[in-house]
Amino acid sequence: MSDDRATAAREKLRAAMVRLSEGDRAALEEIYSATHAKLFGICLRILKDRKEAEDALQDVYLTLWRRADRFEPKAASPISWLATFARNRAIDRLRTGKVRAGAVPVDEAMELADEAPRADRLLEDAERSARIHHCLDELEEPTRSSIRSAFLEGRTYAELAEESDTPLGTMKSRIRRGLAKLKTCLDYQ
């Protein structure tokens, strides 16, 4: 994702956080959609138990709903602030002693690296995927189905040519022209 898109995703999340602090319930859904995968990953890495991580994540969003007004848009990145919430909730669950065996020891939890993709990266990937599918849908048949089969299903050009009773050179040309059109479409999206 480009820096412009990352910045736009961050600003969109920041704006949703501000709206949430003003009582906008719809903003919570937007924040959840943009951040739940990353925050769940943090909780799961610490707690090592899916149910415990889900419970901790629920606590994160409940706390966020109650304390959104504490978020300082100019002082912190929204995803960093939320990641701290998630880490703290997971550590709180460890400290209660009720978490099943296999969880990371409390002393090590603070040092645990966050290896999950950033929320803005996940958002970018989803947007990129939507753009690719939109541009694929703009192609004419049989070019569209040939490209989908070759690149999404892993079929060879020879298999596609044989299956459609098309000369191999024609299949290669069809896909090459289709990819050029796909690139043009993606450049303008």
Short mmCIF file of N, CA and C in Angstrom, two decimals:
data_model
loop_
_atom_site.label_atom_id
_atom_site.label_comp_id
_atom_site.label_asym_id
_atom_site.label_seq_id
_atom_site.Cartn_x
_atom_site.Cartn_y
_atom_site.Cartn_z
N MET A 1 0.84 -1.17 0.00
CA MET A 1 0.00 0.00 0.00
C MET A 1 0.89 1.23 0.00
N SER A 2 0.47 2.26 -0.71
CA SER A 2 1.25 3.48 -0.76
C SER A 2 1.14 4.23 0.55
N ASP A 3 2.08 5.16 0.74
CA ASP A 3 2.06 5.98 1.95
C ASP A 3 0.77 6.79 2.03
N ASP A 4 0.29 7.26 0.87
CA ASP A 4 -0.95 8.04 0.86
C ASP A 4 -2.13 7.22 1.36
N ARG A 5 -2.20 5.97 0.93
CA ARG A 5 -3.31 5.11 1.36
C ARG A 5 -3.19 4.77 2.84
N ALA A 6 -1.97 4.52 3.30
CA ALA A 6 -1.76 4.21 4.72
C ALA A 6 -2.17 5.41 5.56
N THR A 7 -1.78 6.60 5.11
CA THR A 7 -2.14 7.82 5.82
C THR A 7 -3.66 7.99 5.81
N ALA A 8 -4.29 7.73 4.68
CA ALA A 8 -5.74 7.86 4.59
C ALA A 8 -6.44 6.87 5.51
N ALA A 9 -5.94 5.64 5.58
CA ALA A 9 -6.54 4.62 6.46
C ALA A 9 -6.38 5.02 7.92
N ARG A 10 -5.20 5.56 8.26
CA ARG A 10 -4.95 6.01 9.63
C ARG A 10 -5.87 7.18 9.99
N GLU A 11 -6.04 8.11 9.06
CA GLU A 11 -6.90 9.27 9.31
C GLU A 11 -8.37 8.85 9.41
N LYS A 12 -8.76 7.88 8.61
CA LYS A 12 -10.14 7.37 8.69
C LYS A 12 -10.39 6.75 10.07
N LEU A 13 -9.42 5.98 10.55
CA LEU A 13 -9.54 5.37 11.87
C LEU A 13 -9.54 6.44 12.96
N ARG A 14 -8.68 7.42 12.82
CA ARG A 14 -8.62 8.52 13.79
C ARG A 14 -9.97 9.25 13.84
N ALA A 15 -10.55 9.53 12.67
CA ALA A 15 -11.84 10.22 12.61
C ALA A 15 -12.94 9.38 13.27
N ALA A 16 -12.90 8.07 13.05
CA ALA A 16 -13.89 7.18 13.67
C ALA A 16 -13.74 7.20 15.19
N MET A 17 -12.51 7.26 15.68
CA MET A 17 -12.27 7.32 17.12
C MET A 17 -12.85 8.61 17.70
N VAL A 18 -12.67 9.71 16.99
CA VAL A 18 -13.22 10.99 17.45
C VAL A 18 -14.75 10.93 17.46
N ARG A 19 -15.33 10.37 16.39
CA ARG A 19 -16.80 10.25 16.34
C ARG A 19 -17.31 9.36 17.47
N LEU A 20 -16.58 8.29 17.77
CA LEU A 20 -16.98 7.41 18.87
C LEU A 20 -16.97 8.16 20.19
N SER A 21 -15.96 8.99 20.40
CA SER A 21 -15.89 9.76 21.65
C SER A 21 -17.05 10.73 21.77
N GLU A 22 -17.67 11.06 20.63
CA GLU A 22 -18.83 11.95 20.62
C GLU A 22 -20.14 11.17 20.69
N GLY A 23 -20.04 9.83 20.84
CA GLY A 23 -21.23 9.01 21.02
C GLY A 23 -21.78 8.36 19.76
N ASP A 24 -21.05 8.40 18.66
CA ASP A 24 -21.51 7.81 17.40
C ASP A 24 -21.31 6.29 17.43
N ARG A 25 -22.41 5.55 17.58
CA ARG A 25 -22.34 4.09 17.67
C ARG A 25 -21.81 3.45 16.39
N ALA A 26 -22.15 4.02 15.26
CA ALA A 26 -21.69 3.47 13.98
C ALA A 26 -20.16 3.50 13.88
N ALA A 27 -19.55 4.46 14.56
CA ALA A 27 -18.08 4.56 14.54
C ALA A 27 -17.44 3.33 15.18
N LEU A 28 -18.10 2.77 16.19
CA LEU A 28 -17.54 1.58 16.84
C LEU A 28 -17.47 0.41 15.85
N GLU A 29 -18.49 0.26 15.03
CA GLU A 29 -18.48 -0.80 14.01
C GLU A 29 -17.34 -0.59 13.02
N GLU A 30 -17.12 0.65 12.63
CA GLU A 30 -16.05 0.97 11.69
C GLU A 30 -14.68 0.67 12.32
N ILE A 31 -14.53 1.03 13.57
CA ILE A 31 -13.27 0.78 14.28
C ILE A 31 -13.05 -0.73 14.41
N TYR A 32 -14.11 -1.44 14.78
CA TYR A 32 -14.00 -2.89 14.93
C TYR A 32 -13.57 -3.54 13.61
N SER A 33 -14.22 -3.15 12.52
CA SER A 33 -13.89 -3.74 11.21
C SER A 33 -12.43 -3.50 10.83
N ALA A 34 -11.92 -2.33 11.17
CA ALA A 34 -10.55 -1.99 10.78
C ALA A 34 -9.49 -2.57 11.70
N THR A 35 -9.87 -2.94 12.94
CA THR A 35 -8.83 -3.28 13.92
C THR A 35 -8.95 -4.66 14.56
N HIS A 36 -10.09 -5.33 14.43
CA HIS A 36 -10.29 -6.55 15.23
C HIS A 36 -9.27 -7.65 14.94
N ALA A 37 -8.84 -7.80 13.70
CA ALA A 37 -7.89 -8.87 13.37
C ALA A 37 -6.55 -8.64 14.09
N LYS A 38 -6.05 -7.44 14.04
CA LYS A 38 -4.78 -7.13 14.69
C LYS A 38 -4.89 -7.27 16.21
N LEU A 39 -5.96 -6.73 16.79
CA LEU A 39 -6.11 -6.76 18.24
C LEU A 39 -6.33 -8.19 18.73
N PHE A 40 -7.08 -8.97 17.97
CA PHE A 40 -7.27 -10.38 18.34
C PHE A 40 -5.92 -11.11 18.31
N GLY A 41 -5.11 -10.81 17.32
CA GLY A 41 -3.78 -11.43 17.22
C GLY A 41 -2.92 -11.12 18.44
N ILE A 42 -2.98 -9.90 18.91
CA ILE A 42 -2.22 -9.53 20.11
C ILE A 42 -2.70 -10.35 21.30
N CYS A 43 -4.01 -10.39 21.50
CA CYS A 43 -4.58 -11.13 22.63
C CYS A 43 -4.25 -12.62 22.54
N LEU A 44 -4.36 -13.18 21.35
CA LEU A 44 -4.11 -14.61 21.17
C LEU A 44 -2.64 -14.95 21.42
N ARG A 45 -1.72 -14.09 20.97
CA ARG A 45 -0.30 -14.37 21.20
C ARG A 45 0.03 -14.38 22.68
N ILE A 46 -0.62 -13.54 23.44
CA ILE A 46 -0.35 -13.48 24.88
C ILE A 46 -1.06 -14.61 25.62
N LEU A 47 -2.33 -14.84 25.30
CA LEU A 47 -3.14 -15.78 26.07
C LEU A 47 -3.04 -17.22 25.58
N LYS A 48 -2.68 -17.42 24.31
CA LYS A 48 -2.51 -18.76 23.74
C LYS A 48 -3.79 -19.60 23.80
N ASP A 49 -4.93 -18.95 23.88
CA ASP A 49 -6.21 -19.65 23.96
C ASP A 49 -7.24 -18.79 23.24
N ARG A 50 -7.89 -19.39 22.25
CA ARG A 50 -8.82 -18.63 21.41
C ARG A 50 -9.97 -18.02 22.21
N LYS A 51 -10.58 -18.80 23.08
CA LYS A 51 -11.71 -18.28 23.86
C LYS A 51 -11.28 -17.14 24.77
N GLU A 52 -10.15 -17.32 25.43
CA GLU A 52 -9.64 -16.26 26.30
C GLU A 52 -9.33 -15.00 25.49
N ALA A 53 -8.75 -15.18 24.31
CA ALA A 53 -8.42 -14.03 23.45
C ALA A 53 -9.71 -13.33 22.99
N GLU A 54 -10.74 -14.11 22.65
CA GLU A 54 -12.01 -13.51 22.26
C GLU A 54 -12.62 -12.71 23.41
N ASP A 55 -12.54 -13.26 24.62
CA ASP A 55 -13.06 -12.55 25.79
C ASP A 55 -12.28 -11.26 26.04
N ALA A 56 -10.97 -11.34 25.92
CA ALA A 56 -10.15 -10.14 26.12
C ALA A 56 -10.47 -9.09 25.06
N LEU A 57 -10.67 -9.55 23.82
CA LEU A 57 -11.00 -8.61 22.74
C LEU A 57 -12.34 -7.93 23.01
N GLN A 58 -13.30 -8.69 23.49
CA GLN A 58 -14.59 -8.09 23.84
C GLN A 58 -14.39 -7.02 24.91
N ASP A 59 -13.56 -7.31 25.90
CA ASP A 59 -13.26 -6.31 26.94
C ASP A 59 -12.66 -5.05 26.33
N VAL A 60 -11.81 -5.22 25.32
CA VAL A 60 -11.17 -4.07 24.68
C VAL A 60 -12.23 -3.14 24.10
N TYR A 61 -13.18 -3.71 23.36
CA TYR A 61 -14.18 -2.86 22.70
C TYR A 61 -15.20 -2.30 23.70
N LEU A 62 -15.48 -3.03 24.75
CA LEU A 62 -16.36 -2.48 25.80
C LEU A 62 -15.67 -1.30 26.49
N THR A 63 -14.40 -1.47 26.80
CA THR A 63 -13.65 -0.38 27.42
C THR A 63 -13.55 0.80 26.47
N LEU A 64 -13.30 0.51 25.21
CA LEU A 64 -13.23 1.57 24.21
C LEU A 64 -14.54 2.36 24.17
N TRP A 65 -15.66 1.66 24.18
CA TRP A 65 -16.96 2.33 24.14
C TRP A 65 -17.12 3.28 25.33
N ARG A 66 -16.67 2.82 26.50
CA ARG A 66 -16.83 3.63 27.72
C ARG A 66 -15.78 4.74 27.82
N ARG A 67 -14.61 4.52 27.24
CA ARG A 67 -13.50 5.46 27.45
C ARG A 67 -12.98 6.11 26.17
N ALA A 68 -13.75 6.10 25.13
CA ALA A 68 -13.29 6.68 23.86
C ALA A 68 -12.91 8.15 24.01
N ASP A 69 -13.53 8.83 24.96
CA ASP A 69 -13.24 10.25 25.15
C ASP A 69 -11.82 10.48 25.67
N ARG A 70 -11.14 9.44 26.12
CA ARG A 70 -9.77 9.58 26.61
C ARG A 70 -8.74 9.54 25.48
N PHE A 71 -9.18 9.18 24.30
CA PHE A 71 -8.26 9.14 23.16
C PHE A 71 -7.90 10.56 22.74
N GLU A 72 -6.61 10.83 22.64
CA GLU A 72 -6.11 12.14 22.21
C GLU A 72 -5.62 12.00 20.77
N PRO A 73 -6.41 12.46 19.79
CA PRO A 73 -6.04 12.27 18.38
C PRO A 73 -4.67 12.83 18.00
N LYS A 74 -4.26 13.90 18.65
CA LYS A 74 -2.97 14.51 18.30
C LYS A 74 -1.80 13.85 19.03
N ALA A 75 -2.11 13.09 20.07
CA ALA A 75 -1.04 12.52 20.90
C ALA A 75 -0.66 11.09 20.52
N ALA A 76 -1.59 10.33 19.95
CA ALA A 76 -1.30 8.91 19.71
C ALA A 76 -1.94 8.43 18.43
N SER A 77 -1.31 7.43 17.85
CA SER A 77 -1.89 6.74 16.71
C SER A 77 -3.04 5.88 17.22
N PRO A 78 -4.19 5.88 16.55
CA PRO A 78 -5.31 5.09 17.05
C PRO A 78 -4.99 3.61 17.19
N ILE A 79 -4.27 3.03 16.24
CA ILE A 79 -4.01 1.61 16.32
C ILE A 79 -3.01 1.31 17.44
N SER A 80 -2.07 2.20 17.68
CA SER A 80 -1.14 2.00 18.80
C SER A 80 -1.89 2.07 20.12
N TRP A 81 -2.79 3.01 20.23
CA TRP A 81 -3.58 3.17 21.45
C TRP A 81 -4.43 1.92 21.69
N LEU A 82 -5.07 1.42 20.64
CA LEU A 82 -5.90 0.23 20.76
C LEU A 82 -5.05 -1.02 21.02
N ALA A 83 -3.89 -1.10 20.41
CA ALA A 83 -3.00 -2.25 20.64
C ALA A 83 -2.56 -2.28 22.11
N THR A 84 -2.32 -1.12 22.69
CA THR A 84 -1.98 -1.05 24.11
C THR A 84 -3.14 -1.54 24.96
N PHE A 85 -4.36 -1.13 24.60
CA PHE A 85 -5.57 -1.63 25.28
C PHE A 85 -5.61 -3.15 25.24
N ALA A 86 -5.41 -3.70 24.04
CA ALA A 86 -5.50 -5.15 23.87
C ALA A 86 -4.44 -5.86 24.70
N ARG A 87 -3.23 -5.38 24.64
CA ARG A 87 -2.13 -5.99 25.40
C ARG A 87 -2.45 -5.93 26.90
N ASN A 88 -2.92 -4.77 27.37
CA ASN A 88 -3.24 -4.62 28.79
C ASN A 88 -4.39 -5.53 29.22
N ARG A 89 -5.41 -5.67 28.39
CA ARG A 89 -6.53 -6.55 28.74
C ARG A 89 -6.07 -7.99 28.81
N ALA A 90 -5.23 -8.40 27.87
CA ALA A 90 -4.72 -9.77 27.88
C ALA A 90 -3.86 -10.01 29.12
N ILE A 91 -3.01 -9.05 29.45
CA ILE A 91 -2.16 -9.19 30.64
C ILE A 91 -3.02 -9.21 31.90
N ASP A 92 -4.07 -8.38 31.94
CA ASP A 92 -4.99 -8.40 33.09
C ASP A 92 -5.59 -9.79 33.28
N ARG A 93 -5.95 -10.43 32.18
CA ARG A 93 -6.52 -11.77 32.27
C ARG A 93 -5.47 -12.76 32.78
N LEU A 94 -4.22 -12.59 32.39
CA LEU A 94 -3.16 -13.46 32.90
C LEU A 94 -2.99 -13.27 34.41
N ARG A 95 -3.05 -12.03 34.85
CA ARG A 95 -2.83 -11.73 36.26
C ARG A 95 -3.93 -12.28 37.16
N THR A 96 -5.14 -12.45 36.62
CA THR A 96 -6.22 -12.99 37.46
C THR A 96 -5.96 -14.44 37.80
N GLY A 97 -5.10 -15.10 37.00
CA GLY A 97 -4.77 -16.49 37.27
C GLY A 97 -5.81 -17.47 36.76
N LYS A 98 -6.82 -17.00 36.06
CA LYS A 98 -7.89 -17.88 35.59
C LYS A 98 -7.66 -18.37 34.17
N VAL A 99 -6.60 -17.92 33.54
CA VAL A 99 -6.32 -18.31 32.16
C VAL A 99 -5.74 -19.72 32.15
N ARG A 100 -6.14 -20.49 31.15
CA ARG A 100 -5.67 -21.87 31.04
C ARG A 100 -4.16 -21.96 30.87
N ALA A 101 -3.63 -23.12 31.15
CA ALA A 101 -2.19 -23.36 30.99
C ALA A 101 -1.78 -23.13 29.55
N GLY A 102 -0.56 -22.71 29.35
CA GLY A 102 -0.05 -22.50 28.00
C GLY A 102 0.08 -21.03 27.65
N ALA A 103 -0.50 -20.15 28.45
CA ALA A 103 -0.39 -18.72 28.19
C ALA A 103 1.03 -18.26 28.46
N VAL A 104 1.38 -17.14 27.85
CA VAL A 104 2.69 -16.55 28.06
C VAL A 104 2.76 -16.05 29.50
N PRO A 105 3.88 -16.27 30.21
CA PRO A 105 4.01 -15.72 31.56
C PRO A 105 3.86 -14.20 31.54
N VAL A 106 3.28 -13.65 32.59
CA VAL A 106 3.01 -12.21 32.66
C VAL A 106 4.26 -11.40 32.41
N ASP A 107 5.39 -11.80 32.96
CA ASP A 107 6.63 -11.05 32.80
C ASP A 107 7.07 -10.96 31.34
N GLU A 108 6.75 -11.97 30.56
CA GLU A 108 7.16 -12.00 29.15
C GLU A 108 6.14 -11.33 28.24
N ALA A 109 4.93 -11.15 28.69
CA ALA A 109 3.86 -10.62 27.83
C ALA A 109 4.15 -9.21 27.34
N MET A 110 4.76 -8.38 28.18
CA MET A 110 5.04 -7.01 27.77
C MET A 110 6.10 -6.94 26.67
N GLU A 111 6.95 -7.94 26.60
CA GLU A 111 8.02 -7.95 25.60
C GLU A 111 7.62 -8.65 24.31
N LEU A 112 6.42 -9.22 24.27
CA LEU A 112 5.98 -9.99 23.12
C LEU A 112 5.83 -9.10 21.90
N ALA A 113 6.49 -9.46 20.84
CA ALA A 113 6.42 -8.67 19.61
C ALA A 113 5.07 -8.84 18.94
N ASP A 114 4.61 -7.78 18.34
CA ASP A 114 3.35 -7.82 17.61
C ASP A 114 3.67 -8.12 16.15
N GLU A 115 3.47 -9.38 15.74
CA GLU A 115 3.82 -9.80 14.39
C GLU A 115 2.67 -9.71 13.42
N ALA A 116 1.49 -9.38 13.90
CA ALA A 116 0.32 -9.29 13.02
C ALA A 116 0.43 -8.06 12.13
N PRO A 117 -0.15 -8.15 10.95
CA PRO A 117 -0.14 -6.97 10.09
C PRO A 117 -0.89 -5.83 10.76
N ARG A 118 -0.45 -4.62 10.49
CA ARG A 118 -1.14 -3.47 11.05
C ARG A 118 -2.54 -3.39 10.48
N ALA A 119 -3.43 -2.78 11.23
CA ALA A 119 -4.82 -2.69 10.81
C ALA A 119 -4.93 -1.94 9.49
N ASP A 120 -4.14 -0.89 9.31
CA ASP A 120 -4.22 -0.16 8.06
C ASP A 120 -3.72 -1.01 6.90
N ARG A 121 -2.78 -1.93 7.17
CA ARG A 121 -2.29 -2.84 6.12
C ARG A 121 -3.38 -3.83 5.72
N LEU A 122 -4.12 -4.34 6.71
CA LEU A 122 -5.23 -5.25 6.41
C LEU A 122 -6.30 -4.53 5.59
N LEU A 123 -6.56 -3.28 5.94
CA LEU A 123 -7.54 -2.48 5.20
C LEU A 123 -7.07 -2.26 3.77
N GLU A 124 -5.79 -1.96 3.61
CA GLU A 124 -5.22 -1.78 2.27
C GLU A 124 -5.37 -3.05 1.44
N ASP A 125 -5.03 -4.19 2.04
CA ASP A 125 -5.13 -5.47 1.33
C ASP A 125 -6.55 -5.74 0.88
N ALA A 126 -7.53 -5.45 1.73
CA ALA A 126 -8.93 -5.65 1.37
C ALA A 126 -9.33 -4.72 0.24
N GLU A 127 -8.88 -3.47 0.29
CA GLU A 127 -9.19 -2.52 -0.77
C GLU A 127 -8.54 -2.94 -2.09
N ARG A 128 -7.30 -3.40 -2.02
CA ARG A 128 -6.58 -3.84 -3.22
C ARG A 128 -7.31 -5.03 -3.85
N SER A 129 -7.72 -5.98 -3.02
CA SER A 129 -8.44 -7.14 -3.52
C SER A 129 -9.75 -6.73 -4.19
N ALA A 130 -10.46 -5.79 -3.59
CA ALA A 130 -11.72 -5.32 -4.18
C ALA A 130 -11.46 -4.65 -5.52
N ARG A 131 -10.38 -3.86 -5.62
CA ARG A 131 -10.05 -3.19 -6.89
C ARG A 131 -9.72 -4.23 -7.96
N ILE A 132 -8.96 -5.25 -7.60
CA ILE A 132 -8.58 -6.28 -8.58
C ILE A 132 -9.83 -6.98 -9.09
N HIS A 133 -10.72 -7.37 -8.19
CA HIS A 133 -11.93 -8.07 -8.63
C HIS A 133 -12.83 -7.15 -9.46
N HIS A 134 -12.89 -5.87 -9.11
CA HIS A 134 -13.68 -4.93 -9.91
C HIS A 134 -13.11 -4.84 -11.33
N CYS A 135 -11.78 -4.70 -11.42
CA CYS A 135 -11.16 -4.59 -12.74
C CYS A 135 -11.27 -5.89 -13.52
N LEU A 136 -11.19 -7.02 -12.86
CA LEU A 136 -11.40 -8.30 -13.54
C LEU A 136 -12.81 -8.37 -14.13
N ASP A 137 -13.78 -7.90 -13.37
CA ASP A 137 -15.17 -7.92 -13.84
C ASP A 137 -15.38 -7.01 -15.04
N GLU A 138 -14.50 -6.04 -15.23
CA GLU A 138 -14.60 -5.13 -16.38
C GLU A 138 -14.12 -5.79 -17.68
N LEU A 139 -13.34 -6.87 -17.57
CA LEU A 139 -12.84 -7.56 -18.77
C LEU A 139 -13.94 -8.38 -19.43
N GLU A 140 -13.78 -8.56 -20.72
CA GLU A 140 -14.76 -9.37 -21.47
C GLU A 140 -14.45 -10.85 -21.30
N GLU A 141 -15.49 -11.66 -21.44
CA GLU A 141 -15.29 -13.10 -21.49
C GLU A 141 -14.74 -13.42 -22.86
N PRO A 142 -13.92 -14.37 -23.11
CA PRO A 142 -13.36 -15.36 -22.20
C PRO A 142 -12.08 -14.91 -21.51
N THR A 143 -11.66 -13.66 -21.76
CA THR A 143 -10.42 -13.17 -21.15
C THR A 143 -10.50 -13.21 -19.63
N ARG A 144 -11.63 -12.74 -19.09
CA ARG A 144 -11.81 -12.72 -17.63
C ARG A 144 -11.65 -14.11 -17.03
N SER A 145 -12.34 -15.09 -17.58
CA SER A 145 -12.29 -16.44 -17.01
C SER A 145 -10.91 -17.06 -17.21
N SER A 146 -10.24 -16.74 -18.30
CA SER A 146 -8.89 -17.27 -18.53
C SER A 146 -7.91 -16.73 -17.49
N ILE A 147 -7.99 -15.44 -17.22
CA ILE A 147 -7.09 -14.84 -16.23
C ILE A 147 -7.41 -15.39 -14.84
N ARG A 148 -8.69 -15.47 -14.51
CA ARG A 148 -9.06 -16.02 -13.19
C ARG A 148 -8.53 -17.45 -13.04
N SER A 149 -8.71 -18.25 -14.07
CA SER A 149 -8.27 -19.65 -14.00
C SER A 149 -6.75 -19.75 -13.88
N ALA A 150 -6.05 -18.92 -14.66
CA ALA A 150 -4.58 -18.99 -14.65
C ALA A 150 -3.99 -18.47 -13.34
N PHE A 151 -4.49 -17.36 -12.85
CA PHE A 151 -3.83 -16.72 -11.72
C PHE A 151 -4.50 -16.97 -10.37
N LEU A 152 -5.77 -17.26 -10.36
CA LEU A 152 -6.43 -17.52 -9.09
C LEU A 152 -6.59 -19.01 -8.80
N GLU A 153 -6.61 -19.81 -9.86
CA GLU A 153 -6.75 -21.26 -9.68
C GLU A 153 -5.45 -22.00 -9.97
N GLY A 154 -4.46 -21.31 -10.53
CA GLY A 154 -3.17 -21.93 -10.79
C GLY A 154 -3.13 -22.83 -12.01
N ARG A 155 -4.05 -22.65 -12.93
CA ARG A 155 -4.08 -23.48 -14.15
C ARG A 155 -3.03 -22.97 -15.13
N THR A 156 -2.46 -23.89 -15.92
CA THR A 156 -1.45 -23.50 -16.91
C THR A 156 -2.14 -23.01 -18.18
N TYR A 157 -1.38 -22.24 -18.96
CA TYR A 157 -1.92 -21.76 -20.24
C TYR A 157 -2.27 -22.94 -21.14
N ALA A 158 -1.43 -23.99 -21.10
CA ALA A 158 -1.68 -25.17 -21.94
C ALA A 158 -2.99 -25.85 -21.54
N GLU A 159 -3.24 -25.97 -20.25
CA GLU A 159 -4.50 -26.58 -19.78
C GLU A 159 -5.70 -25.75 -20.25
N LEU A 160 -5.58 -24.43 -20.13
CA LEU A 160 -6.70 -23.56 -20.54
C LEU A 160 -6.93 -23.65 -22.04
N ALA A 161 -5.84 -23.68 -22.81
CA ALA A 161 -5.96 -23.76 -24.27
C ALA A 161 -6.62 -25.07 -24.67
N GLU A 162 -6.20 -26.16 -24.06
CA GLU A 162 -6.76 -27.47 -24.39
C GLU A 162 -8.24 -27.54 -24.00
N GLU A 163 -8.55 -27.06 -22.81
CA GLU A 163 -9.92 -27.11 -22.32
C GLU A 163 -10.88 -26.30 -23.20
N SER A 164 -10.41 -25.16 -23.71
CA SER A 164 -11.29 -24.30 -24.51
C SER A 164 -11.11 -24.52 -26.01
N ASP A 165 -10.30 -25.51 -26.37
CA ASP A 165 -10.04 -25.83 -27.77
C ASP A 165 -9.56 -24.58 -28.51
N THR A 166 -8.58 -23.90 -27.89
CA THR A 166 -7.99 -22.68 -28.42
C THR A 166 -6.51 -22.93 -28.62
N PRO A 167 -5.93 -22.43 -29.70
CA PRO A 167 -4.48 -22.60 -29.86
C PRO A 167 -3.73 -21.96 -28.68
N LEU A 168 -2.62 -22.58 -28.27
CA LEU A 168 -1.85 -22.10 -27.13
C LEU A 168 -1.40 -20.65 -27.33
N GLY A 169 -0.94 -20.29 -28.51
CA GLY A 169 -0.50 -18.92 -28.79
C GLY A 169 -1.64 -17.92 -28.60
N THR A 170 -2.84 -18.30 -29.02
CA THR A 170 -4.01 -17.44 -28.85
C THR A 170 -4.33 -17.25 -27.37
N MET A 171 -4.23 -18.33 -26.61
CA MET A 171 -4.50 -18.24 -25.17
C MET A 171 -3.50 -17.31 -24.50
N LYS A 172 -2.21 -17.45 -24.86
CA LYS A 172 -1.18 -16.59 -24.27
C LYS A 172 -1.44 -15.13 -24.62
N SER A 173 -1.79 -14.88 -25.87
CA SER A 173 -2.06 -13.50 -26.31
C SER A 173 -3.28 -12.93 -25.59
N ARG A 174 -4.32 -13.73 -25.46
CA ARG A 174 -5.55 -13.30 -24.78
C ARG A 174 -5.24 -12.88 -23.35
N ILE A 175 -4.47 -13.72 -22.66
CA ILE A 175 -4.16 -13.42 -21.26
C ILE A 175 -3.23 -12.21 -21.17
N ARG A 176 -2.25 -12.11 -22.06
CA ARG A 176 -1.32 -10.98 -22.06
C ARG A 176 -2.07 -9.66 -22.28
N ARG A 177 -2.98 -9.63 -23.26
CA ARG A 177 -3.78 -8.42 -23.52
C ARG A 177 -4.69 -8.12 -22.34
N GLY A 178 -5.28 -9.16 -21.76
CA GLY A 178 -6.15 -8.97 -20.60
C GLY A 178 -5.39 -8.40 -19.41
N LEU A 179 -4.17 -8.90 -19.18
CA LEU A 179 -3.35 -8.38 -18.08
C LEU A 179 -2.99 -6.92 -18.30
N ALA A 180 -2.75 -6.55 -19.56
CA ALA A 180 -2.45 -5.14 -19.86
C ALA A 180 -3.66 -4.27 -19.53
N LYS A 181 -4.86 -4.73 -19.91
CA LYS A 181 -6.08 -3.98 -19.59
C LYS A 181 -6.31 -3.92 -18.08
N LEU A 182 -6.01 -5.02 -17.42
CA LEU A 182 -6.17 -5.09 -15.97
C LEU A 182 -5.23 -4.08 -15.30
N LYS A 183 -4.00 -4.00 -15.77
CA LYS A 183 -3.03 -3.05 -15.22
C LYS A 183 -3.51 -1.62 -15.42
N THR A 184 -4.01 -1.32 -16.61
CA THR A 184 -4.52 0.03 -16.87
C THR A 184 -5.66 0.37 -15.94
N CYS A 185 -6.57 -0.56 -15.76
CA CYS A 185 -7.71 -0.34 -14.87
C CYS A 185 -7.24 -0.09 -13.44
N LEU A 186 -6.30 -0.90 -12.96
CA LEU A 186 -5.79 -0.76 -11.60
C LEU A 186 -5.04 0.57 -11.40
N ASP A 187 -4.37 1.02 -12.45
CA ASP A 187 -3.64 2.29 -12.35
C ASP A 187 -4.59 3.47 -12.17
N TYR A 188 -5.83 3.32 -12.66
CA TYR A 188 -6.81 4.42 -12.58
C TYR A 188 -7.78 4.26 -11.41
N GLN A 189 -7.65 3.19 -10.66
CA GLN A 189 -8.56 2.97 -9.52
C GLN A 189 -8.05 3.66 -8.28
#
